mmCIF file of C-alpha atoms and ligand atoms in Angstrom:
data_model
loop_
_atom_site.group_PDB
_atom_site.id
_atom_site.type_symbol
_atom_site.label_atom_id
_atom_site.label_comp_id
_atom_site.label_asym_id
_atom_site.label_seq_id
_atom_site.Cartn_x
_atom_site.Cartn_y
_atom_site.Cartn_z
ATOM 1 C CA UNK Q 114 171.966 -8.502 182.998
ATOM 2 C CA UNK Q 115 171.083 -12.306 181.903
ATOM 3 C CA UNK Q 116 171.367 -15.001 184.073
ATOM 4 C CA UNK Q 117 174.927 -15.583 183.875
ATOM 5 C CA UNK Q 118 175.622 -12.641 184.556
ATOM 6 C CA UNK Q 119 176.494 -11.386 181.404
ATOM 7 C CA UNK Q 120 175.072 -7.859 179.685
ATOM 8 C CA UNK Q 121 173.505 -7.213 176.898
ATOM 9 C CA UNK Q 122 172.379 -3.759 175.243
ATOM 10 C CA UNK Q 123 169.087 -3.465 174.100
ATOM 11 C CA UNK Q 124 167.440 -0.502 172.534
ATOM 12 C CA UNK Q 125 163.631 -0.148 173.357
ATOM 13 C CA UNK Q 126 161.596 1.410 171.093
ATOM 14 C CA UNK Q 127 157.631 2.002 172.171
ATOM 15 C CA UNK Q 128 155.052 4.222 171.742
ATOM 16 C CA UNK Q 129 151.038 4.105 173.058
ATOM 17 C CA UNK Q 130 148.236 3.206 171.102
ATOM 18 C CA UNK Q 131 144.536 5.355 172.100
ATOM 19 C CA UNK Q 132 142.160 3.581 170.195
ATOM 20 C CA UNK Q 133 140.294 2.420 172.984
ATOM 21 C CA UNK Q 134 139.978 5.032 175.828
ATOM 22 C CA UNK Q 135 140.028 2.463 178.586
ATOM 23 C CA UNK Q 136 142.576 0.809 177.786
ATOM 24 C CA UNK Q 137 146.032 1.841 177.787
ATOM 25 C CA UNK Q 138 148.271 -0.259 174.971
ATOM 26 C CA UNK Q 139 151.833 0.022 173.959
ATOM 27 C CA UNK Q 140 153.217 -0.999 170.971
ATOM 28 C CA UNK Q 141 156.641 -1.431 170.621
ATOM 29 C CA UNK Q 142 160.064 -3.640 169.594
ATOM 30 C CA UNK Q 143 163.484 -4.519 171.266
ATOM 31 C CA UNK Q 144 166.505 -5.067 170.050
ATOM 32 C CA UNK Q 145 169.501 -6.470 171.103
ATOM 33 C CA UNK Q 146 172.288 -3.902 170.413
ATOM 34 C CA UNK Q 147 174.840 -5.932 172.460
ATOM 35 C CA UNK Q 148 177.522 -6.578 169.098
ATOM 36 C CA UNK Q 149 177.060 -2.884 167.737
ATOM 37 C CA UNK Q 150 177.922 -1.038 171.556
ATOM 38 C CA UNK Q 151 181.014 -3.586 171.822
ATOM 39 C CA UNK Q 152 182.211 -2.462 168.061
ATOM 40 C CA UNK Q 153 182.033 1.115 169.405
ATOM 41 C CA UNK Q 154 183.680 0.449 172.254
ATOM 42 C CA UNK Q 155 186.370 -1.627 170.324
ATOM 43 C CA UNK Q 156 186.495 1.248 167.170
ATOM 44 C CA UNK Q 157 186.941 4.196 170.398
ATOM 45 C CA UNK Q 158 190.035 2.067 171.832
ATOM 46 C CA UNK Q 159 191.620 1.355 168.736
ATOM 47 C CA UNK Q 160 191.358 5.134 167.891
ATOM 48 C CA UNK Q 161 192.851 5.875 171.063
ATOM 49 C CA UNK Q 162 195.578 3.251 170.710
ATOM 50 C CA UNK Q 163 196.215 4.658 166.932
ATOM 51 C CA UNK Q 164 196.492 8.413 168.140
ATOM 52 C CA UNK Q 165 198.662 7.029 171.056
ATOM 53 C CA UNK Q 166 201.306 5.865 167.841
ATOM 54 C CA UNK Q 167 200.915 8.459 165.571
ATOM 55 C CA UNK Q 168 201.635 10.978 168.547
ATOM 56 C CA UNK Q 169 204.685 8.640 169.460
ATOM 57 C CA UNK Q 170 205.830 8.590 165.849
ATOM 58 C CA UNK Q 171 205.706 12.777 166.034
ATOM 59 C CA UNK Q 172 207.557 13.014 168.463
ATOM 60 C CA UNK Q 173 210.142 10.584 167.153
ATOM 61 C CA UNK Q 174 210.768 13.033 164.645
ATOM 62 C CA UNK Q 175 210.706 16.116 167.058
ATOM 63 C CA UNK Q 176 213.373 14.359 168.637
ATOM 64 C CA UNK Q 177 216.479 16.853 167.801
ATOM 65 C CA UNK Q 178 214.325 19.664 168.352
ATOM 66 C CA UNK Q 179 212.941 17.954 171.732
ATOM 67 C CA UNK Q 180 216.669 17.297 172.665
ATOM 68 C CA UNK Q 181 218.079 20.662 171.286
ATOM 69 C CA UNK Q 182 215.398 22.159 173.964
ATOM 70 C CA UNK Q 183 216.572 20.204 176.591
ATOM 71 C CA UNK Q 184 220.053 20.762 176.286
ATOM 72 C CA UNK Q 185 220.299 24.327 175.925
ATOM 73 C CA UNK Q 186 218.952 25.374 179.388
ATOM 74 C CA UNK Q 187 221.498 22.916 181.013
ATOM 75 C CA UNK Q 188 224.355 24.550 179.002
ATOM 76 C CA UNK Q 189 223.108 27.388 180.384
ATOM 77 C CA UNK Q 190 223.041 25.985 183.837
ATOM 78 C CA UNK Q 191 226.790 24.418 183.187
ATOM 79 C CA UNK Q 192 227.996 27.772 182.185
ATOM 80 C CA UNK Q 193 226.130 29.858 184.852
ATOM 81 C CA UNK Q 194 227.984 27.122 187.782
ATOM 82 C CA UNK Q 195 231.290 28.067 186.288
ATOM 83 C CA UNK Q 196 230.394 31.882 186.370
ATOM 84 C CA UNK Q 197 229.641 31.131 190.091
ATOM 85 C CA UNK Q 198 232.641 29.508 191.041
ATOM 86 C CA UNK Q 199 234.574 32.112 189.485
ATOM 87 C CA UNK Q 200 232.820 34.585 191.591
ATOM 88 C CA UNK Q 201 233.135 32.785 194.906
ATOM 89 C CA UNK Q 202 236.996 32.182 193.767
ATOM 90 C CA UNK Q 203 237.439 36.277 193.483
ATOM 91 C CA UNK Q 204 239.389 37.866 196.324
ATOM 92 C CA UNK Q 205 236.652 39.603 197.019
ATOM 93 C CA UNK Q 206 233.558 37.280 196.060
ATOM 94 C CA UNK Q 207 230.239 39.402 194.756
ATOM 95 C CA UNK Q 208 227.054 37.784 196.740
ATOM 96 C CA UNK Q 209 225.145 39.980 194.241
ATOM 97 C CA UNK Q 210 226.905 38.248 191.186
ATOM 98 C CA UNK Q 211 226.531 34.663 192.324
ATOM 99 C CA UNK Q 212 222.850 35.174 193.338
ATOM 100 C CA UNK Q 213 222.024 36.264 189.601
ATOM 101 C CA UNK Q 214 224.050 33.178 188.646
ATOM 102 C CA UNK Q 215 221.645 30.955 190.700
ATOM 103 C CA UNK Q 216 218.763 32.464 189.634
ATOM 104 C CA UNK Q 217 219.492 32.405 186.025
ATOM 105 C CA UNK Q 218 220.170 29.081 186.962
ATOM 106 C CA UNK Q 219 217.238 27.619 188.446
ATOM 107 C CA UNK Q 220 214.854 29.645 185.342
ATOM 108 C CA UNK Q 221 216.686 27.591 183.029
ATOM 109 C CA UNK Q 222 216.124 24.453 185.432
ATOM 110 C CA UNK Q 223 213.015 24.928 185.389
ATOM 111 C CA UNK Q 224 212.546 25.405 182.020
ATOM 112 C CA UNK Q 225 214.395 22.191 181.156
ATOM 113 C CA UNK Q 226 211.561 20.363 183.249
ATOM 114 C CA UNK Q 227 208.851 21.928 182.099
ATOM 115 C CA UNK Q 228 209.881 20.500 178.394
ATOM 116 C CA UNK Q 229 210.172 17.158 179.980
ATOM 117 C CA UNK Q 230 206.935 17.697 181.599
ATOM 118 C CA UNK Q 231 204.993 18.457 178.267
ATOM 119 C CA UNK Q 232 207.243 15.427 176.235
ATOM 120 C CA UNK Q 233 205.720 13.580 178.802
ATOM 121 C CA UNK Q 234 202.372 14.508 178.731
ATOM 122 C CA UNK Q 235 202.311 13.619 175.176
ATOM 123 C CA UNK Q 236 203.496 10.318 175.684
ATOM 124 C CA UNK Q 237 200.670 9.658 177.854
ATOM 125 C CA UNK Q 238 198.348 7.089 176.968
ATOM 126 C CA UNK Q 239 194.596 6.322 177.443
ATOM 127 C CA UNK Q 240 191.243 7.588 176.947
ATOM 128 C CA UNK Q 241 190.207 11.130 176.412
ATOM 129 C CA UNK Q 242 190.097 13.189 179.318
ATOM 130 C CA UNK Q 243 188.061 16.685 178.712
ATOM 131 C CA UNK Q 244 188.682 19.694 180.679
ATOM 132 C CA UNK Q 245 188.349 23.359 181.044
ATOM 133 C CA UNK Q 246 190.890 25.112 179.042
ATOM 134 C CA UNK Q 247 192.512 28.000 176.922
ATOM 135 C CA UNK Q 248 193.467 27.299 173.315
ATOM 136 C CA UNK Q 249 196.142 30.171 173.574
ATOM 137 C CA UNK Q 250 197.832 27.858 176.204
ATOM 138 C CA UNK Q 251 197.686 24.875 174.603
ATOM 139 C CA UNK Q 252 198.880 26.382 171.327
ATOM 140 C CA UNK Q 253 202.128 27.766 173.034
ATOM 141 C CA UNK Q 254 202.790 24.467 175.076
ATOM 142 C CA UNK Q 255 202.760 22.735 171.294
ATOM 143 C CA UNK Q 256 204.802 25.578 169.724
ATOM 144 C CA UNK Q 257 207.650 24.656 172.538
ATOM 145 C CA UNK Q 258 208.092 21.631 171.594
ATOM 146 C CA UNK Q 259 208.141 22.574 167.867
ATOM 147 C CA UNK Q 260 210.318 25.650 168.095
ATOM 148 C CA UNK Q 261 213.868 24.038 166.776
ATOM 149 C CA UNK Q 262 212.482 22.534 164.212
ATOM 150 C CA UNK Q 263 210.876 25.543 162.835
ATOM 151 C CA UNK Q 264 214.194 26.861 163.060
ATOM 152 C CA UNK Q 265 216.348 24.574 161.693
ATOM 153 C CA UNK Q 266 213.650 24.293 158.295
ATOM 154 C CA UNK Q 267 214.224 27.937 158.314
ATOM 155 C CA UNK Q 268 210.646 28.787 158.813
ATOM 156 C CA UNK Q 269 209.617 32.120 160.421
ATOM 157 C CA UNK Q 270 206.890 30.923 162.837
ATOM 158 C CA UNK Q 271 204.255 33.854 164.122
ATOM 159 C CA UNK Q 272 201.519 33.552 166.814
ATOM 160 C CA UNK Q 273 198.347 35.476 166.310
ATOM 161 C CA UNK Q 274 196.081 34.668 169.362
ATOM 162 C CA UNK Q 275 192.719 36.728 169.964
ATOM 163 C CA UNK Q 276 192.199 37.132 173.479
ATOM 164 C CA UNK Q 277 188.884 36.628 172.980
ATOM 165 C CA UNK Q 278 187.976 32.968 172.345
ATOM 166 C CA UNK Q 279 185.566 30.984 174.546
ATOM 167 C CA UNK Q 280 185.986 28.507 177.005
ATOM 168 C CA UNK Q 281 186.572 25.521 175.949
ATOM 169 C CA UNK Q 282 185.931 21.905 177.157
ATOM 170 C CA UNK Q 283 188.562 19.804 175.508
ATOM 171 C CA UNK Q 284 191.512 16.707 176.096
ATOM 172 C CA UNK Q 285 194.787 19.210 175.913
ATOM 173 C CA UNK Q 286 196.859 16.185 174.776
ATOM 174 C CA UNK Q 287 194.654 15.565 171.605
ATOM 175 C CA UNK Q 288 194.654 19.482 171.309
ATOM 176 C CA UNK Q 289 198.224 19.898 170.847
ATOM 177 C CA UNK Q 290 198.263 16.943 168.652
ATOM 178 C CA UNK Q 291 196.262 18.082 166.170
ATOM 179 C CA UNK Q 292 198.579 21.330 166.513
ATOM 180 C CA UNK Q 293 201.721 19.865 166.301
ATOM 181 C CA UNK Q 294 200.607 17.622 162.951
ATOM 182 C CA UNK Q 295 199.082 20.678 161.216
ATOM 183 C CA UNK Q 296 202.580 22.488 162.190
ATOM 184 C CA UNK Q 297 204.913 19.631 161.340
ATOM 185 C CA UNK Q 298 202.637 19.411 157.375
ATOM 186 C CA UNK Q 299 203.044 23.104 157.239
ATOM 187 C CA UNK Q 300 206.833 22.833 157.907
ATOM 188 C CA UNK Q 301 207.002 19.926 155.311
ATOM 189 C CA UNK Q 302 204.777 21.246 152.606
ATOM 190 C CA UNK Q 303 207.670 24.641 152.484
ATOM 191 C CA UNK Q 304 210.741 22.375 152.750
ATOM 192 C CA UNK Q 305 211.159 22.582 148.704
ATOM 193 C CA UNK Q 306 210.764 26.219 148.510
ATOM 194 C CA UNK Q 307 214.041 28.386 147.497
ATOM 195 C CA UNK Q 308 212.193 31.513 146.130
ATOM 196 C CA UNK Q 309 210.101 32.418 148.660
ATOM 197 C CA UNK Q 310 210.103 33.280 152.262
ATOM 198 C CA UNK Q 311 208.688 30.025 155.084
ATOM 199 C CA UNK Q 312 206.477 31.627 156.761
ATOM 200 C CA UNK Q 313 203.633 29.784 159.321
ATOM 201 C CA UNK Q 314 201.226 31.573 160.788
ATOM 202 C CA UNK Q 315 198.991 29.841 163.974
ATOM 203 C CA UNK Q 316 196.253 32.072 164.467
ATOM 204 C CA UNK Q 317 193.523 31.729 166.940
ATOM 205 C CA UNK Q 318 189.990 33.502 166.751
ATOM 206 C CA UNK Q 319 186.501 33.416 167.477
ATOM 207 C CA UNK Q 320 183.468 33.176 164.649
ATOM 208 C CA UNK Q 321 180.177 34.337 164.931
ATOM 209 C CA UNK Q 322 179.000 31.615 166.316
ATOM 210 C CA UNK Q 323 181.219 32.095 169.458
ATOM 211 C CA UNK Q 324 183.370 28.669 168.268
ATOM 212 C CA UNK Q 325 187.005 28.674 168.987
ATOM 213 C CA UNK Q 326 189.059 28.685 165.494
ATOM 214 C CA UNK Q 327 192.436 27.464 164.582
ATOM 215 C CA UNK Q 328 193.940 27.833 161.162
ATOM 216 C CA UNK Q 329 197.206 27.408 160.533
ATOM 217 C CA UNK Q 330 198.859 29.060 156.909
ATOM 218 C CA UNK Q 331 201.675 28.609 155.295
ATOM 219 C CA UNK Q 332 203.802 29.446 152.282
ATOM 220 C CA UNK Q 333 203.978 26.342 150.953
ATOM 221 C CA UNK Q 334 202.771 24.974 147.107
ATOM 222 C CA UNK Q 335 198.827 24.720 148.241
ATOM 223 C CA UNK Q 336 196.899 21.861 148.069
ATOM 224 C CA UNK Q 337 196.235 20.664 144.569
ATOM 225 C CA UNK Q 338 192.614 20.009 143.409
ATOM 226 C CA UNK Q 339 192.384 16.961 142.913
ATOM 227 C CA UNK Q 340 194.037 15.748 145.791
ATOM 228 C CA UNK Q 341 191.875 17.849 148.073
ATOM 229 C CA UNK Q 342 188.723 15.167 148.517
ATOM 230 C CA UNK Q 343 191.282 12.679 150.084
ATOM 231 C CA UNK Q 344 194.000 14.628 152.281
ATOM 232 C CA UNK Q 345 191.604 13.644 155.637
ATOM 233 C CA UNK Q 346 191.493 10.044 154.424
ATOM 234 C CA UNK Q 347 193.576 7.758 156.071
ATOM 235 C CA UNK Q 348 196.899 6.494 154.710
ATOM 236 C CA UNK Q 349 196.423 8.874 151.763
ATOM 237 C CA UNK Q 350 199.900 10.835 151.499
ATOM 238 C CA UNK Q 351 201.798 12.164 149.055
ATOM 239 C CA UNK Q 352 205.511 11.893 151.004
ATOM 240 C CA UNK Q 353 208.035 9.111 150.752
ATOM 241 C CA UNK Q 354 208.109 8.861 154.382
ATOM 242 C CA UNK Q 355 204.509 9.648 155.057
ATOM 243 C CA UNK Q 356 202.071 7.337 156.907
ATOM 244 C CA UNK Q 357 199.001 9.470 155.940
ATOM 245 C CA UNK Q 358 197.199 9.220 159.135
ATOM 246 C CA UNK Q 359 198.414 12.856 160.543
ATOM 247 C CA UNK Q 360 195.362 14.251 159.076
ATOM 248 C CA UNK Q 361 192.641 11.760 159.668
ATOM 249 C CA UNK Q 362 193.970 11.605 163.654
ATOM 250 C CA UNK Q 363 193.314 15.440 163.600
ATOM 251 C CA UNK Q 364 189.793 14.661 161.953
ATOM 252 C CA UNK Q 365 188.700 12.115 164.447
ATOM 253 C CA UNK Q 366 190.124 14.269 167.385
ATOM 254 C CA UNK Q 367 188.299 17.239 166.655
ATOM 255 C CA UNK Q 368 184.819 15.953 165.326
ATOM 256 C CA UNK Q 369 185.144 13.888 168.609
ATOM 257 C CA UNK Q 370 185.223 17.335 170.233
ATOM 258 C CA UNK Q 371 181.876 18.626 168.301
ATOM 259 C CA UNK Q 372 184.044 20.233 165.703
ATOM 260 C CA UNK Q 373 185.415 20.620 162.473
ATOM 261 C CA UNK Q 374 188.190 20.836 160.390
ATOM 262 C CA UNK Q 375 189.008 22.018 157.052
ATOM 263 C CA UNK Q 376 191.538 22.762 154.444
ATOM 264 C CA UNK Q 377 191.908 25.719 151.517
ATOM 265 C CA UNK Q 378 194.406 27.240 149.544
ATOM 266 C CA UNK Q 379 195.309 30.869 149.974
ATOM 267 C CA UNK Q 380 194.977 33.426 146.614
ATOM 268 C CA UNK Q 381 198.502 33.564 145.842
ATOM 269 C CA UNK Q 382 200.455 30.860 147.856
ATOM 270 C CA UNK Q 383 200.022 28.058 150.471
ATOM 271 C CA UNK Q 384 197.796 26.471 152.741
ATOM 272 C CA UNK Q 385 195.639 26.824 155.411
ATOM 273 C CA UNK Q 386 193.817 24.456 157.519
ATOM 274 C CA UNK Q 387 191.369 25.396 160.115
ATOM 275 C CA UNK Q 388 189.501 23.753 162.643
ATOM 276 C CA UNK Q 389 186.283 25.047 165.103
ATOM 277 C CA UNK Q 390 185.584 24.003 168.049
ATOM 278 C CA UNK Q 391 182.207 24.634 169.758
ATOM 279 C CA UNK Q 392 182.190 26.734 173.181
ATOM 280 C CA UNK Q 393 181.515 24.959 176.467
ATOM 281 C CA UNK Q 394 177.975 24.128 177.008
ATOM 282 C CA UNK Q 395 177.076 25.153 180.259
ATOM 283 C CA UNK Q 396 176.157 21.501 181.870
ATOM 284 C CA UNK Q 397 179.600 20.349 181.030
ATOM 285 C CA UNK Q 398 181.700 22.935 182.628
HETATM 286 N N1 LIG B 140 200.141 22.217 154.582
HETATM 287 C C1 LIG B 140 199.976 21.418 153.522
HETATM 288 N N2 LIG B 140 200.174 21.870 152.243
HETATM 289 C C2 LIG B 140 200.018 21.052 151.177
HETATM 290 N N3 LIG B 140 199.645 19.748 151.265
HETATM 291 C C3 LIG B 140 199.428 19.243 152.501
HETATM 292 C C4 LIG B 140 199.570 20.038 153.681
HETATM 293 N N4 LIG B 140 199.269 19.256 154.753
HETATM 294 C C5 LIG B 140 198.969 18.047 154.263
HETATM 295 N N5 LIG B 140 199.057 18.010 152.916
HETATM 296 C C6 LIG B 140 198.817 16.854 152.033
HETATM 297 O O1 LIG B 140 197.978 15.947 152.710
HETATM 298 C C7 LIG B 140 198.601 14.662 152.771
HETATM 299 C C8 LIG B 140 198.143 13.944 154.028
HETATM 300 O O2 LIG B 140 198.655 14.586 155.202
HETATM 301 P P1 LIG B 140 198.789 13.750 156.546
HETATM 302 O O3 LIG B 140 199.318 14.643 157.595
HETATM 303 O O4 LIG B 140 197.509 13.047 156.793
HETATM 304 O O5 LIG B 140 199.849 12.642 156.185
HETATM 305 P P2 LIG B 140 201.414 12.808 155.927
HETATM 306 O O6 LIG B 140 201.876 14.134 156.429
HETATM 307 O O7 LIG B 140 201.667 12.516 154.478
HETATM 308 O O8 LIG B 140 202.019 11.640 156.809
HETATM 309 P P3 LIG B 140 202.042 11.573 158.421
HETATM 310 O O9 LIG B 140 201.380 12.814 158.948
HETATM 311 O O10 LIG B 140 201.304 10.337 158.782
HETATM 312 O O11 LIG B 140 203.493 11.529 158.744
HETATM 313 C C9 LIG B 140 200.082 14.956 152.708
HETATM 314 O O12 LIG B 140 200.829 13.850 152.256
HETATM 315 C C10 LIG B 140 200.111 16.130 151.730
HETATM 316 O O13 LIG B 140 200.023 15.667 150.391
HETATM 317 MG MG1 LIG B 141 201.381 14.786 158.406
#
C-alpha cells in the first residue's frame, strides 16, 4: 500500500547468490504489475458482463419455447379447477376425484415455478460462482428450457448420460450456457434440411483421464473446412441474424473451468462439438 493509500502490484523476483560462504546475497528485481492486474480484472468483468448479454439474447429467442413451458402447466391447472368444481357440483361429490384434481394440480404448479426458477437463474448476473455439481443435472435443467423449441424445429432430441462422470467443480449458470448455445447451433445448423431426419444427440461421458465430456451431434451440413479455424473466434458467423459470439462465450467459459472444447464433423453427416472438463481436485471440493 503507498502512502496514500493506494495499491500497487508488484511481482518480486529473487534468487541467492553463494559465492562467498559468509555472506548471504540476494539478487533480484521488482516490478510494478499494478496496470497489467487492473487489465485482468477489467478483461474478467467485461467477460462476465458479455456472457451476462449473450445469455440474455438466448433467452430472448427461447422466449416462445420459455412461454409455451409456462403456459401449459397452468392450462393444466385451469382445466384440472374446472374438473374439481364439477366434482364438488355432483350430487354425490367424489373426495377421491377432487383430491387427484389437486394433486395433478399442484405437480403442474410446481412445475410452472420451477421453469421460472431456472429462467431466472439464467438471468442472473455477476461473477462466477463454482460449486459441487452433476453434469447430468445441469444438462436436463438446460434441456427444459430448450424442449419447445426442439419441437417446434422438428428435431428429435435424445439424452445419453453415463452415470459415471466425476465430480465436478463448476458455475451451473455458465454450464448450461454453454449447453443451451451448442443446442440452439445444433438446432440452427438442421433448420435447412428436408431429406433427412433432425436428430441431436447430448451425450455425457467420462475419458480416460477421468474428465467429464460433453459432445453434442447433430444431423446438420457439418462444418466446412475452411471455416473450421475461425468458428471459436468472436463475431465470426455465418447467419444473417448471428452475432458470432455463441461460440467464443462457450470457449472462454470452459477454458475458464480448466477445460476444453472442440468441434468435428461426423463420417457421413453433421456436427459434433465436445467439451472436457477436468474432475474436482481434491483441495477445491
Ligand atoms: N452445429 C453446427 N454445425 C455447423 N456449423 C456450425 C455449428 N455450430 C456453429 N457453426 C458455425 O459456427 C459459426 C459461429 O457460431 P456461434 O455460435 O459462435 O455464432 P452464431 O450461432 O452464428 O451466432 P450467435 O450464437 O451469436 O447467435 C456459426 O455461424 C456457424 O457457421
Ligand atoms: Mg450460436
Amino acid at each position: 500500500m503507498m502512502p496514500g493509500g493506494t495499491i500497487k502490484h508488484l511481482h518480486v523476483v529473487a534468487h541467492a547468490v553463494r559465492d562467498d560462504p559468509a555472506i548471504r546475497r540476494f539478487v533480484g528485481a521488482i516490478m510494478d504489475v499494478t496496470a497489467a492486474r487492473l487489465a485482468e480484472r477489467q478483461l474478467r468483468e467485461v467477460q462476465a458482463e458479455l456472457a451476462h448479454v449473450t445469455r440474455l439474447t438466448a433467452l430472448g429467442e427461447l422466449s416462445a419455447s420459455i412461454a409455451h413451458e409456462v403456459t401449459q402447466p397452468l392450462a393444466a391447472i385451469v382445466t384440472n379447477g374446472e374438473a374439481c368444481l364439477r366434482w364438488l357440483g355432483h350430487p354425490i361429490p367424489s373426495p377421491e376425484e377432487v383430491q387427484a384434481c389437486v394433486e395433478r394440480m399442484i405437480v403442474d404448479g410446481k412445475r410452472a415455478a420451477e421453469i421460472v426458477r431456472r429462467v431466472r437463474q439464467l438471468t442472473r448476473k455477476g461473477v462466477s460462482q463454482k460449486m459441487q455439481l452433476d453434469l447430468n443435472d445441469v444438462i436436463n435443467d438446460a434441456v427444459s428450457l430448450v424442449q419447445h423449441e426442439v419441437v417446434s424445429h422438428r428435431v428429435s432430441l435424445r439424452l445419453k448420460l453415463s452415470p459415471e462422470l466425476p465430480p465436478l467443480f463448476a458455475d451451473r449458470i455458465e454450464l448450461q450456457q454453454v449447453i443451451l448455445n451448442l443446442v440452439i447451433n445444433g438446432i440452427q445448423a438442421m433448420d435447412t434440411l428436408s431429406d433427412r431426419p433432425r436428430e441431436l444427440l447430448i451425450e455425457t461421458l467420462r475419458d480416460e483421464q477421468g474428465y467429464a465430456v460433453v459432445a453434442v451431434h447433430d444431423t446438420g451440413n457439418g462444418i466446412k473446412p475452411e471455416t473450421a479455424n475461425q468458428l471459436f473466434e468472436p463475431f465470426f458467423t455465418t447467419k444473417p441474424n448471428g452475432m458470432g459470439m455463441g461460440l467464443s462465450i462457450c470457449r472462454s467459459i470452459i477454458e475458464a473451468h480448466g477445460g476444453r472444447v472442440w468441434a468435428s464433423n461426423h463420417v457421413r453427416q453433421g456436427a459434433v462439438f465436445h467439451f472436457s472438463l477436468p474432475p474436482t481436485k481434491v483441495n477445491e471440493s
